[in-house]
Amino acid sequence: MTDHGMITIASGWSVRETTDRLETAVTGAGLFVFARIDHAGNAARAGFELRPTELLIFGNPKGGTPLLRDNQTSGIDLPVKALAWQDEAGRTWLTYNDARWIAARHGLGAGSEQAVEAIEAGLARLVRGVVARPPDAEAPDQGVTAPEPGA
């Protein structure tokens, strides 16, 4: 599901497992992991409770630089980020920015189109492999729809 420039897909794994699997897939695809942020862990250190929430920041200058050369403000949305999070019902979701939304947001031109398409296709392929569970494994319902924004 795409909403407000974000694509959200249900994961059959916990937040930590989803992020671990994404990190493995990202490095396996030759991309760089720039940071992994445990928002729930940081919240706990500050004395707050937060459902499991982890952000992975990753990419490759070969993919992102064409967007930056087209319009440097695209750097606010690069490298790519993916957020694994748990909703109130205990379901895990993986959310990332739609590459076409990034292109539209920054008014990127035809010179960026090939890179945008590659980012879009690469993210979709990575995410599908990360969130899927084997058919015989116990997992949350993969067919559930994405929650409303802010849920």
PDB file of C-alpha atoms in Angstrom:
ATOM      1  CA  MET A   1       0.000   0.000   0.000  1.00  0.00           C
ATOM      2  CA  THR A   2       1.245   3.497  -0.854  1.00  0.00           C
ATOM      3  CA  ASP A   3       0.163   6.391   1.336  1.00  0.00           C
ATOM      4  CA  HIS A   4       1.667   9.867   1.642  1.00  0.00           C
ATOM      5  CA  GLY A   5       4.656   8.731  -0.407  1.00  0.00           C
ATOM      6  CA  MET A   6       5.270   5.694   1.795  1.00  0.00           C
ATOM      7  CA  ILE A   7       4.898   2.043   0.925  1.00  0.00           C
ATOM      8  CA  THR A   8       3.905  -0.187   3.846  1.00  0.00           C
ATOM      9  CA  ILE A   9       3.853  -3.964   3.712  1.00  0.00           C
ATOM     10  CA  ALA A  10       3.074  -6.555   6.386  1.00  0.00           C
ATOM     11  CA  SER A  11       5.986  -8.639   7.623  1.00  0.00           C
ATOM     12  CA  GLY A  12       5.769 -12.203   8.812  1.00  0.00           C
ATOM     13  CA  TRP A  13       8.647 -11.603  11.224  1.00  0.00           C
ATOM     14  CA  SER A  14       9.206  -9.599  14.399  1.00  0.00           C
ATOM     15  CA  VAL A  15      10.576  -6.064  14.098  1.00  0.00           C
ATOM     16  CA  ARG A  16      14.096  -7.182  15.019  1.00  0.00           C
ATOM     17  CA  GLU A  17      13.964 -10.180  12.660  1.00  0.00           C
ATOM     18  CA  THR A  18      12.568  -8.014   9.863  1.00  0.00           C
ATOM     19  CA  THR A  19      15.371  -5.485  10.302  1.00  0.00           C
ATOM     20  CA  ASP A  20      17.997  -8.246  10.573  1.00  0.00           C
ATOM     21  CA  ARG A  21      16.682  -9.843   7.380  1.00  0.00           C
ATOM     22  CA  LEU A  22      16.634  -6.485   5.600  1.00  0.00           C
ATOM     23  CA  GLU A  23      20.202  -5.738   6.681  1.00  0.00           C
ATOM     24  CA  THR A  24      21.327  -9.132   5.378  1.00  0.00           C
ATOM     25  CA  ALA A  25      19.475  -8.625   2.079  1.00  0.00           C
ATOM     26  CA  VAL A  26      20.869  -5.109   1.668  1.00  0.00           C
ATOM     27  CA  THR A  27      24.481  -6.136   2.210  1.00  0.00           C
ATOM     28  CA  GLY A  28      23.944  -9.235   0.059  1.00  0.00           C
ATOM     29  CA  ALA A  29      22.811  -6.958  -2.770  1.00  0.00           C
ATOM     30  CA  GLY A  30      26.039  -4.959  -2.521  1.00  0.00           C
ATOM     31  CA  LEU A  31      24.485  -1.968  -0.789  1.00  0.00           C
ATOM     32  CA  PHE A  32      25.912  -0.174   2.229  1.00  0.00           C
ATOM     33  CA  VAL A  33      24.241   0.042   5.633  1.00  0.00           C
ATOM     34  CA  PHE A  34      24.900   3.532   6.929  1.00  0.00           C
ATOM     35  CA  ALA A  35      22.968   3.270  10.191  1.00  0.00           C
ATOM     36  CA  ARG A  36      20.564   1.163  12.192  1.00  0.00           C
ATOM     37  CA  ILE A  37      18.500   2.997  14.763  1.00  0.00           C
ATOM     38  CA  ASP A  38      16.537   1.264  17.508  1.00  0.00           C
ATOM     39  CA  HIS A  39      13.902   3.895  18.297  1.00  0.00           C
ATOM     40  CA  ALA A  40      12.305   1.735  21.019  1.00  0.00           C
ATOM     41  CA  GLY A  41      15.687   1.157  22.677  1.00  0.00           C
ATOM     42  CA  ASN A  42      16.463   4.868  22.556  1.00  0.00           C
ATOM     43  CA  ALA A  43      13.027   5.676  23.972  1.00  0.00           C
ATOM     44  CA  ALA A  44      13.595   3.209  26.837  1.00  0.00           C
ATOM     45  CA  ARG A  45      16.929   4.869  27.676  1.00  0.00           C
ATOM     46  CA  ALA A  46      15.048   8.180  27.914  1.00  0.00           C
ATOM     47  CA  GLY A  47      12.424   6.620  30.205  1.00  0.00           C
ATOM     48  CA  PHE A  48       9.669   6.187  27.619  1.00  0.00           C
ATOM     49  CA  GLU A  49       7.825   3.162  26.296  1.00  0.00           C
ATOM     50  CA  LEU A  50       7.563   2.592  22.564  1.00  0.00           C
ATOM     51  CA  ARG A  51       6.510  -0.500  20.643  1.00  0.00           C
ATOM     52  CA  PRO A  52       9.391  -2.096  18.715  1.00  0.00           C
ATOM     53  CA  THR A  53      10.509   0.327  15.997  1.00  0.00           C
ATOM     54  CA  GLU A  54      13.777   0.114  14.048  1.00  0.00           C
ATOM     55  CA  LEU A  55      15.086   2.209  11.165  1.00  0.00           C
ATOM     56  CA  LEU A  56      17.651   0.989   8.656  1.00  0.00           C
ATOM     57  CA  ILE A  57      19.425   3.574   6.467  1.00  0.00           C
ATOM     58  CA  PHE A  58      21.115   2.099   3.418  1.00  0.00           C
ATOM     59  CA  GLY A  59      22.012   2.615  -0.208  1.00  0.00           C
ATOM     60  CA  ASN A  60      24.778   2.976  -2.722  1.00  0.00           C
ATOM     61  CA  PRO A  61      26.242   6.186  -4.145  1.00  0.00           C
ATOM     62  CA  LYS A  62      25.914   4.688  -7.646  1.00  0.00           C
ATOM     63  CA  GLY A  63      22.143   4.679  -7.222  1.00  0.00           C
ATOM     64  CA  GLY A  64      21.591   7.886  -5.292  1.00  0.00           C
ATOM     65  CA  THR A  65      24.119  10.232  -6.869  1.00  0.00           C
ATOM     66  CA  PRO A  66      22.138  10.703 -10.108  1.00  0.00           C
ATOM     67  CA  LEU A  67      19.218  11.989  -8.003  1.00  0.00           C
ATOM     68  CA  LEU A  68      21.507  14.302  -6.049  1.00  0.00           C
ATOM     69  CA  ARG A  69      23.093  15.621  -9.244  1.00  0.00           C
ATOM     70  CA  ASP A  70      19.625  16.368 -10.597  1.00  0.00           C
ATOM     71  CA  ASN A  71      18.573  18.184  -7.415  1.00  0.00           C
ATOM     72  CA  GLN A  72      20.725  18.188  -4.298  1.00  0.00           C
ATOM     73  CA  THR A  73      17.694  18.578  -2.037  1.00  0.00           C
ATOM     74  CA  SER A  74      16.937  14.904  -2.763  1.00  0.00           C
ATOM     75  CA  GLY A  75      19.742  14.241  -0.274  1.00  0.00           C
ATOM     76  CA  ILE A  76      17.242  14.874   2.529  1.00  0.00           C
ATOM     77  CA  ASP A  77      15.540  11.617   1.461  1.00  0.00           C
ATOM     78  CA  LEU A  78      18.725   9.711   0.650  1.00  0.00           C
ATOM     79  CA  PRO A  79      20.159   7.303   1.497  1.00  0.00           C
ATOM     80  CA  VAL A  80      17.086   5.108   1.454  1.00  0.00           C
ATOM     81  CA  LYS A  81      15.387   4.370   4.772  1.00  0.00           C
ATOM     82  CA  ALA A  82      13.139   1.518   5.845  1.00  0.00           C
ATOM     83  CA  LEU A  83      11.231   1.436   9.123  1.00  0.00           C
ATOM     84  CA  ALA A  84      10.192  -1.843  10.743  1.00  0.00           C
ATOM     85  CA  TRP A  85       7.531  -1.271  13.378  1.00  0.00           C
ATOM     86  CA  GLN A  86       4.912  -3.024  15.431  1.00  0.00           C
ATOM     87  CA  ASP A  87       1.319  -1.812  15.576  1.00  0.00           C
ATOM     88  CA  GLU A  88      -1.029  -1.937  18.569  1.00  0.00           C
ATOM     89  CA  ALA A  89      -2.268  -5.401  17.547  1.00  0.00           C
ATOM     90  CA  GLY A  90       1.289  -6.782  17.556  1.00  0.00           C
ATOM     91  CA  ARG A  91       1.624  -6.997  13.758  1.00  0.00           C
ATOM     92  CA  THR A  92       4.922  -6.056  12.165  1.00  0.00           C
ATOM     93  CA  TRP A  93       5.120  -3.686   9.201  1.00  0.00           C
ATOM     94  CA  LEU A  94       7.915  -2.464   6.950  1.00  0.00           C
ATOM     95  CA  THR A  95       7.570   1.075   5.574  1.00  0.00           C
ATOM     96  CA  TYR A  96       9.806   2.876   3.098  1.00  0.00           C
ATOM     97  CA  ASN A  97       9.598   5.928   0.851  1.00  0.00           C
ATOM     98  CA  ASP A  98       8.252   5.445  -2.658  1.00  0.00           C
ATOM     99  CA  ALA A  99      11.093   6.320  -5.078  1.00  0.00           C
ATOM    100  CA  ARG A 100       8.622   8.053  -7.400  1.00  0.00           C
ATOM    101  CA  TRP A 101       7.401  10.186  -4.491  1.00  0.00           C
ATOM    102  CA  ILE A 102      11.017  11.234  -3.840  1.00  0.00           C
ATOM    103  CA  ALA A 103      11.397  12.131  -7.534  1.00  0.00           C
ATOM    104  CA  ALA A 104       8.176  14.152  -7.524  1.00  0.00           C
ATOM    105  CA  ARG A 105       8.964  15.830  -4.213  1.00  0.00           C
ATOM    106  CA  HIS A 106      12.266  17.138  -5.569  1.00  0.00           C
ATOM    107  CA  GLY A 107      11.133  17.797  -9.140  1.00  0.00           C
ATOM    108  CA  LEU A 108      13.632  15.352 -10.589  1.00  0.00           C
ATOM    109  CA  GLY A 109      13.825  15.258 -14.368  1.00  0.00           C
ATOM    110  CA  ALA A 110      14.301  12.712 -17.087  1.00  0.00           C
ATOM    111  CA  GLY A 111      18.000  12.370 -16.227  1.00  0.00           C
ATOM    112  CA  SER A 112      17.022  10.704 -12.950  1.00  0.00           C
ATOM    113  CA  GLU A 113      14.330   8.411 -14.348  1.00  0.00           C
ATOM    114  CA  GLN A 114      16.566   5.372 -14.835  1.00  0.00           C
ATOM    115  CA  ALA A 115      17.961   5.652 -11.292  1.00  0.00           C
ATOM    116  CA  VAL A 116      14.463   6.145  -9.831  1.00  0.00           C
ATOM    117  CA  GLU A 117      13.220   3.039 -11.665  1.00  0.00           C
ATOM    118  CA  ALA A 118      16.205   1.032 -10.417  1.00  0.00           C
ATOM    119  CA  ILE A 119      15.664   2.164  -6.816  1.00  0.00           C
ATOM    120  CA  GLU A 120      11.931   1.412  -7.059  1.00  0.00           C
ATOM    121  CA  ALA A 121      12.434  -2.078  -8.501  1.00  0.00           C
ATOM    122  CA  GLY A 122      15.344  -2.911  -6.208  1.00  0.00           C
ATOM    123  CA  LEU A 123      13.482  -1.898  -3.056  1.00  0.00           C
ATOM    124  CA  ALA A 124      10.363  -3.833  -4.052  1.00  0.00           C
ATOM    125  CA  ARG A 125      12.442  -6.958  -4.724  1.00  0.00           C
ATOM    126  CA  LEU A 126      14.392  -6.653  -1.461  1.00  0.00           C
ATOM    127  CA  VAL A 127      11.302  -6.007   0.657  1.00  0.00           C
ATOM    128  CA  ARG A 128       9.312  -8.908  -0.830  1.00  0.00           C
ATOM    129  CA  GLY A 129      12.093 -11.302   0.090  1.00  0.00           C
ATOM    130  CA  VAL A 130      12.522  -9.850   3.565  1.00  0.00           C
ATOM    131  CA  VAL A 131       8.908  -9.910   4.752  1.00  0.00           C
ATOM    132  CA  ALA A 132       7.837 -13.271   3.305  1.00  0.00           C
ATOM    133  CA  ARG A 133       7.721 -16.376   5.464  1.00  0.00           C
ATOM    134  CA  PRO A 134       7.827 -19.934   4.197  1.00  0.00           C
ATOM    135  CA  PRO A 135       4.288 -21.246   3.580  1.00  0.00           C
ATOM    136  CA  ASP A 136       4.598 -23.841   6.361  1.00  0.00           C
ATOM    137  CA  ALA A 137       5.817 -21.359   9.014  1.00  0.00           C
ATOM    138  CA  GLU A 138       3.504 -19.881  11.610  1.00  0.00           C
ATOM    139  CA  ALA A 139       3.136 -16.219  10.759  1.00  0.00           C
ATOM    140  CA  PRO A 140       0.759 -13.324  11.088  1.00  0.00           C
ATOM    141  CA  ASP A 141      -1.759 -12.884   8.274  1.00  0.00           C
ATOM    142  CA  GLN A 142       0.220 -11.583   5.295  1.00  0.00           C
ATOM    143  CA  GLY A 143      -2.956 -10.375   3.640  1.00  0.00           C
ATOM    144  CA  VAL A 144      -3.817  -7.695   6.188  1.00  0.00           C
ATOM    145  CA  THR A 145      -3.981  -4.173   4.867  1.00  0.00           C
ATOM    146  CA  ALA A 146      -1.669  -1.435   6.007  1.00  0.00           C
ATOM    147  CA  PRO A 147      -2.870   0.576   8.979  1.00  0.00           C
ATOM    148  CA  GLU A 148      -4.112   4.122   8.688  1.00  0.00           C
ATOM    149  CA  PRO A 149      -1.357   6.759   8.997  1.00  0.00           C
ATOM    150  CA  GLY A 150      -0.658   7.566  12.620  1.00  0.00           C
ATOM    151  CA  ALA A 151      -2.237   4.324  13.854  1.00  0.00           C
TER     152      ALA A 151
END
